[in-house]
PDB file of C-alpha atoms and ligand atoms in Angstrom:
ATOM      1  CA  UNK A   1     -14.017 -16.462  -1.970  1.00 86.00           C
ATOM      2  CA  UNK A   2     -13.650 -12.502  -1.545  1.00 94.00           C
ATOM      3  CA  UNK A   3      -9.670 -12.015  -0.828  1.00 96.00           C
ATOM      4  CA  UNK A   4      -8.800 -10.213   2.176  1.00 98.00           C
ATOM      5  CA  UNK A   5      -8.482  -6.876   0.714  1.00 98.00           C
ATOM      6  CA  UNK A   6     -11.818  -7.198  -0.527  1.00 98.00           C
ATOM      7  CA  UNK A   7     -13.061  -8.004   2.469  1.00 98.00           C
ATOM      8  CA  UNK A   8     -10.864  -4.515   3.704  1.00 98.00           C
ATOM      9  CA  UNK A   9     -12.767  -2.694   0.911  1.00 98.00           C
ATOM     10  CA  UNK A  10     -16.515  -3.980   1.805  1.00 97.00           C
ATOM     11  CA  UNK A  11     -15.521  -2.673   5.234  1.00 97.00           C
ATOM     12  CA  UNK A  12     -15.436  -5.946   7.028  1.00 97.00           C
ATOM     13  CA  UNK A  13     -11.946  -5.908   8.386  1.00 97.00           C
ATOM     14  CA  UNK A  14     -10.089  -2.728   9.220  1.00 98.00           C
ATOM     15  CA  UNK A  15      -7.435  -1.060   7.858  1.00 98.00           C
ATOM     16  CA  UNK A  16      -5.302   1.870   8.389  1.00 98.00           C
ATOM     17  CA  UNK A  17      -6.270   4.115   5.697  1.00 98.00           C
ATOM     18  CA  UNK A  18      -4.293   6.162   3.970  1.00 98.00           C
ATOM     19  CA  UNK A  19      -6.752   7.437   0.594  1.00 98.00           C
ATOM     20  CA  UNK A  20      -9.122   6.035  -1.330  1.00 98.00           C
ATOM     21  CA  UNK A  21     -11.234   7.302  -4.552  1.00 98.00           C
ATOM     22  CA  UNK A  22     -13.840   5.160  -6.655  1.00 98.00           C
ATOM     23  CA  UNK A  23     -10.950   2.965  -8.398  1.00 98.00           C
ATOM     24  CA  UNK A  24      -9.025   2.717  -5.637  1.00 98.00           C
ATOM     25  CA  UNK A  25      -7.844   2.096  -1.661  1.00 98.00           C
ATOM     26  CA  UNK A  26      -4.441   2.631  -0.125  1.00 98.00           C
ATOM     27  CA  UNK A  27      -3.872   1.679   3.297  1.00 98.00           C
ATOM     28  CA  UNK A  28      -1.045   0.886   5.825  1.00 98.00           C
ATOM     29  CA  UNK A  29       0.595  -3.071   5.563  1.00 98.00           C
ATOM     30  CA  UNK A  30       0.177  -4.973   8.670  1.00 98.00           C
ATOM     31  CA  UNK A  31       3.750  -6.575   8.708  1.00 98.00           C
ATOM     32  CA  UNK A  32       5.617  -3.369   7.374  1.00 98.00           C
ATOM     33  CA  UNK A  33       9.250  -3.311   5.697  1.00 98.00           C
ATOM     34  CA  UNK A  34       9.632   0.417   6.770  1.00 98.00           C
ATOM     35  CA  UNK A  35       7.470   3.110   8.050  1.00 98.00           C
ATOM     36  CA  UNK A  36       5.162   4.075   6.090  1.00 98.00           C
ATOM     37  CA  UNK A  37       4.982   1.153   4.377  1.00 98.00           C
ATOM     38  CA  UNK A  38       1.486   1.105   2.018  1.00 98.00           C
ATOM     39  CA  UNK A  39      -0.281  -0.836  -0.372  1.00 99.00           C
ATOM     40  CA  UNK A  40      -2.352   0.688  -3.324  1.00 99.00           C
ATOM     41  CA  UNK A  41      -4.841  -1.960  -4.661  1.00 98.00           C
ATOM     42  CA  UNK A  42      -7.891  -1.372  -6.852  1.00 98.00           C
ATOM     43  CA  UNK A  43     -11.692  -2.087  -5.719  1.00 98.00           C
ATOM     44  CA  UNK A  44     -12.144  -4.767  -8.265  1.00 97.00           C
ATOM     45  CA  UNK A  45     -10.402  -7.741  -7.548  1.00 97.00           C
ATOM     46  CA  UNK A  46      -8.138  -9.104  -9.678  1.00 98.00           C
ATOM     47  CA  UNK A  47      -5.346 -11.479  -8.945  1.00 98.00           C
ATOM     48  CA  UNK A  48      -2.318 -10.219 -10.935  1.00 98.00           C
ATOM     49  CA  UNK A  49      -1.253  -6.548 -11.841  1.00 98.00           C
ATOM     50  CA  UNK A  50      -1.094  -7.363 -15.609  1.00 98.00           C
ATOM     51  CA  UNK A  51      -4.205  -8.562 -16.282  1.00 98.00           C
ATOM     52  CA  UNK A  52      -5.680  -5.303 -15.189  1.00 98.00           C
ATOM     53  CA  UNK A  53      -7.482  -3.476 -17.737  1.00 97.00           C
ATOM     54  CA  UNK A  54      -4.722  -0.940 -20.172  1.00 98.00           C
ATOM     55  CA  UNK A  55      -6.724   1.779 -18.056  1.00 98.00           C
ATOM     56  CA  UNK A  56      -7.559   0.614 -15.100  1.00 98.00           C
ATOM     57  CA  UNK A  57      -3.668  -0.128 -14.917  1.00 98.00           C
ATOM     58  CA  UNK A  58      -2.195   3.282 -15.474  1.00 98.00           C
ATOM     59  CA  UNK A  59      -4.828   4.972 -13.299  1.00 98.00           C
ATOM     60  CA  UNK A  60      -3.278   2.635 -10.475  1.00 98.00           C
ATOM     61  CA  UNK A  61      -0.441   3.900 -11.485  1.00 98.00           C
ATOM     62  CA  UNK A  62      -1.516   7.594 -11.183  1.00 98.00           C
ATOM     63  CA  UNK A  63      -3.377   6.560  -7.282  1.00 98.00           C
ATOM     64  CA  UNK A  64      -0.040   5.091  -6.363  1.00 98.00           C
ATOM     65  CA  UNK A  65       2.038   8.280  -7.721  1.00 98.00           C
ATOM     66  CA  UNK A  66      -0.146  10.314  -5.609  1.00 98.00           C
ATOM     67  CA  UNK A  67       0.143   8.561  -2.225  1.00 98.00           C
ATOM     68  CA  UNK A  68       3.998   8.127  -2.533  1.00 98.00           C
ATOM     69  CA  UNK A  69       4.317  11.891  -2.794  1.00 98.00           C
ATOM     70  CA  UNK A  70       2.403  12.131   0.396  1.00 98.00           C
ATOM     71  CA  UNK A  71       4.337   9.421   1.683  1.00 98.00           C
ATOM     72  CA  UNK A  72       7.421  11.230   0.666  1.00 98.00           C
ATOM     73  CA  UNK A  73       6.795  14.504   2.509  1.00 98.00           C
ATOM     74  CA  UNK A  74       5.637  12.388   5.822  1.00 98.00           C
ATOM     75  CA  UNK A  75       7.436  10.191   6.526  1.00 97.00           C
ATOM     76  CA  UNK A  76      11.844  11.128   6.337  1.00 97.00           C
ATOM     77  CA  UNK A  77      13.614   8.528   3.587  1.00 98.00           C
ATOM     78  CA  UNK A  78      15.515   9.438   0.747  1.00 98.00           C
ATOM     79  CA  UNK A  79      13.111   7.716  -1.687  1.00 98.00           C
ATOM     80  CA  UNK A  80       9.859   5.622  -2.099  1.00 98.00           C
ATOM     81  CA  UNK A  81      10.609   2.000  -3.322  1.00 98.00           C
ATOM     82  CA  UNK A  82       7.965   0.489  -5.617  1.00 98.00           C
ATOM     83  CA  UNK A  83       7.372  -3.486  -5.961  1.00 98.00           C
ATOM     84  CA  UNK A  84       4.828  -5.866  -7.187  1.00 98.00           C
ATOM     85  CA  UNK A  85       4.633  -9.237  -5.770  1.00 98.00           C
ATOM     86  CA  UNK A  86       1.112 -10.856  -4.822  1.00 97.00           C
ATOM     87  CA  UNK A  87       2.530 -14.257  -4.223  1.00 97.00           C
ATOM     88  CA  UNK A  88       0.915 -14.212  -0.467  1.00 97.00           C
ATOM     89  CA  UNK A  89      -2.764 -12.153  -1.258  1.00 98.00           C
ATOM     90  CA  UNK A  90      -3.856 -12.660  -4.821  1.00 97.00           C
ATOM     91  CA  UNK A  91      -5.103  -9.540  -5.690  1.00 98.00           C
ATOM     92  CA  UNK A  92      -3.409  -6.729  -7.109  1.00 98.00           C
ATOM     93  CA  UNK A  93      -1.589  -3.970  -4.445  1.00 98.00           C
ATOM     94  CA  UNK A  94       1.401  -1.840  -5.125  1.00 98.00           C
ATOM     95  CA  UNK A  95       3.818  -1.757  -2.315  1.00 98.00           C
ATOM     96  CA  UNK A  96       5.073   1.762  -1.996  1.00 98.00           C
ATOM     97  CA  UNK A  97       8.108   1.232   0.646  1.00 98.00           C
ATOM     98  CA  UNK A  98       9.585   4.363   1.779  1.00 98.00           C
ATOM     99  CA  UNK A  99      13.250   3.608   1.705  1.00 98.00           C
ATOM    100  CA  UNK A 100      16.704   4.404   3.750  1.00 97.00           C
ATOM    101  CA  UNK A 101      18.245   0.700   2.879  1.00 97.00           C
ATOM    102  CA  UNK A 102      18.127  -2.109   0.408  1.00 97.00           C
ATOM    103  CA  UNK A 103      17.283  -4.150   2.721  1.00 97.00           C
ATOM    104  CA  UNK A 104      13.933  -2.625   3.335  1.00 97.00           C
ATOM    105  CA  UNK A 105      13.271  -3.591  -0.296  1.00 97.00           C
ATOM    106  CA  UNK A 106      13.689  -7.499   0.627  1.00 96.00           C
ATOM    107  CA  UNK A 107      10.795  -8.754   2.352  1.00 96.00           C
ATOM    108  CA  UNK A 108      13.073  -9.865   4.978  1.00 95.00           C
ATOM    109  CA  UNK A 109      13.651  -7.137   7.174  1.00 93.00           C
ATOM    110  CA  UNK A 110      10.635  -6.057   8.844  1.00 97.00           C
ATOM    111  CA  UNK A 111       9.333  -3.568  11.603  1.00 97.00           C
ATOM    112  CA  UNK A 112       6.808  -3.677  14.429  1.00 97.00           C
ATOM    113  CA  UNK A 113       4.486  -0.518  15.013  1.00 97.00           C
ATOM    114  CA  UNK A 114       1.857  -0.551  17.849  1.00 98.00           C
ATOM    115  CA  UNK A 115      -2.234   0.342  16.975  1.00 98.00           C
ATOM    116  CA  UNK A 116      -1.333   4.306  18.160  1.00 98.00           C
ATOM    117  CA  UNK A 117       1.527   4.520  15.601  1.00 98.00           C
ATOM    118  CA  UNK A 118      -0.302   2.737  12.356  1.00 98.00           C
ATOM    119  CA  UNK A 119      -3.146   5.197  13.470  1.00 98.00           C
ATOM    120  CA  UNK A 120      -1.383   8.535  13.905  1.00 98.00           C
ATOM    121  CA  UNK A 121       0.876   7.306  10.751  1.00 98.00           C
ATOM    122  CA  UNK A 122      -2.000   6.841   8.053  1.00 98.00           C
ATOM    123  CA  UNK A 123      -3.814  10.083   9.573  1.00 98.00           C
ATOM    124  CA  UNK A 124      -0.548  12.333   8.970  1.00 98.00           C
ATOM    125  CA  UNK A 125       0.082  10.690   5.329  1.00 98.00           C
ATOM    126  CA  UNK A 126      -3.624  11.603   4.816  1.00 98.00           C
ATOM    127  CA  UNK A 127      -2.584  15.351   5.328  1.00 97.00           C
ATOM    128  CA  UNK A 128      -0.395  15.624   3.037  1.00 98.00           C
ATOM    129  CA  UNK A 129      -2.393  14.028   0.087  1.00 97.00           C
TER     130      UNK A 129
HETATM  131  P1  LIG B   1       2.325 -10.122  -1.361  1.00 50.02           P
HETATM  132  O1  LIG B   1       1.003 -10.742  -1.757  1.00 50.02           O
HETATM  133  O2  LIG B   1       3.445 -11.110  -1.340  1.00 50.02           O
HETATM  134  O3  LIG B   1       2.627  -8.879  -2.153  1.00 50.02           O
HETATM  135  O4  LIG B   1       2.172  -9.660   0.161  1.00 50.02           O
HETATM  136  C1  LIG B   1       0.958  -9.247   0.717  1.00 50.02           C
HETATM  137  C2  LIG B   1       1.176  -8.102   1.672  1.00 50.02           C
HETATM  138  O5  LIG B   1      -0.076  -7.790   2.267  1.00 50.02           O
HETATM  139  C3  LIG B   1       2.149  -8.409   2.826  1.00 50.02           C
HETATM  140  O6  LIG B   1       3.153  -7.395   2.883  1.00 50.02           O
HETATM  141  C4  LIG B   1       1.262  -8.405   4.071  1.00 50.02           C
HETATM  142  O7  LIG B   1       1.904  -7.917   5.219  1.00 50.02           O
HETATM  143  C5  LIG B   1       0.108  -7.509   3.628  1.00 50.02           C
HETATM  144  N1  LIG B   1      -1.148  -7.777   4.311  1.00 50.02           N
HETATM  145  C6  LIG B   1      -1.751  -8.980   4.462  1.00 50.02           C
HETATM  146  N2  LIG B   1      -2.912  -8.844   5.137  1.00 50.02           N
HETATM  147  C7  LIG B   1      -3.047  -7.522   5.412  1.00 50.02           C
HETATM  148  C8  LIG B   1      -4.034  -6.736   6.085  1.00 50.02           C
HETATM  149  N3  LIG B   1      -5.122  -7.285   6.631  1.00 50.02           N
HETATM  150  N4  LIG B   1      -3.830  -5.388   6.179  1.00 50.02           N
HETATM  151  C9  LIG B   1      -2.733  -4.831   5.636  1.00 50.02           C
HETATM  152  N5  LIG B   1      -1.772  -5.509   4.990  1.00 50.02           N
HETATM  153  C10 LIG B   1      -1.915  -6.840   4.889  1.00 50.02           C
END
């Protein structure tokens, strides 16, 4: 069965995007640590990071570098936090978490942003691409 960010990809469920190129699609999490809280994940799904193809891998790497420097100028933090987890949707994303506190980096500490500010959030990260 497609996993929900394939089904994101295919267009079938909606997303707050934030870029996308052939390889890859970053768009806002739904349940966010912090604002401005994204997930890089490649078009073809795989389940963990590792198993990625050598190049596929470090051009996930380059996508993510990209969006965290947009994420950096947009949204006020004094760094982007990078983790790999998967243990909930079994296909490879990057969280790119920008960061004021550790405890944004825990998984326990989360946020609540209304449609309006996920919308007006992935449009200004967009901009600064
Ligand atoms: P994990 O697989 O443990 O790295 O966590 C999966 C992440 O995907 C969580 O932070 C969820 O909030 C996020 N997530 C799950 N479904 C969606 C969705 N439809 N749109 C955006 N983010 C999602």
């Amino acid at each position: 069965m497609a996993s929900i960010f394939t089904k994101i990809i295919n267009g079938e469920i909606p997303c707050y995007k934030v870029a996308e190129d052939d390889q890859f699609i970053a768009f806002l999490d739904i349940n966010p640590n912090a604002m401005g809280h994204t997930l890089c994940v490649p078009k073809t799904e795989v389940n963990k990071i590792f198993d990625l193809d050598e190049a596929v891998y470090m051009d996930l790497m380059e996508f993510s570098r990209k969006v965290a420097k947009a994420l950096e100028k947009t949204v006020p933090c004094k760094r982007i936090g990078m983790s790999v987890i998967g243990l909930e949707v079994p296909h490879v994303h990057v969280h790119l978490i920008p960061l004021n506190e550790m405890k944004e980096m825990t998984f326990q500490h989360k946020i609540s942003l209304d449609h309006d500010q996920m919308e007006s959030l992935a449009s200004k990260i967009q901009r600064n691409l």
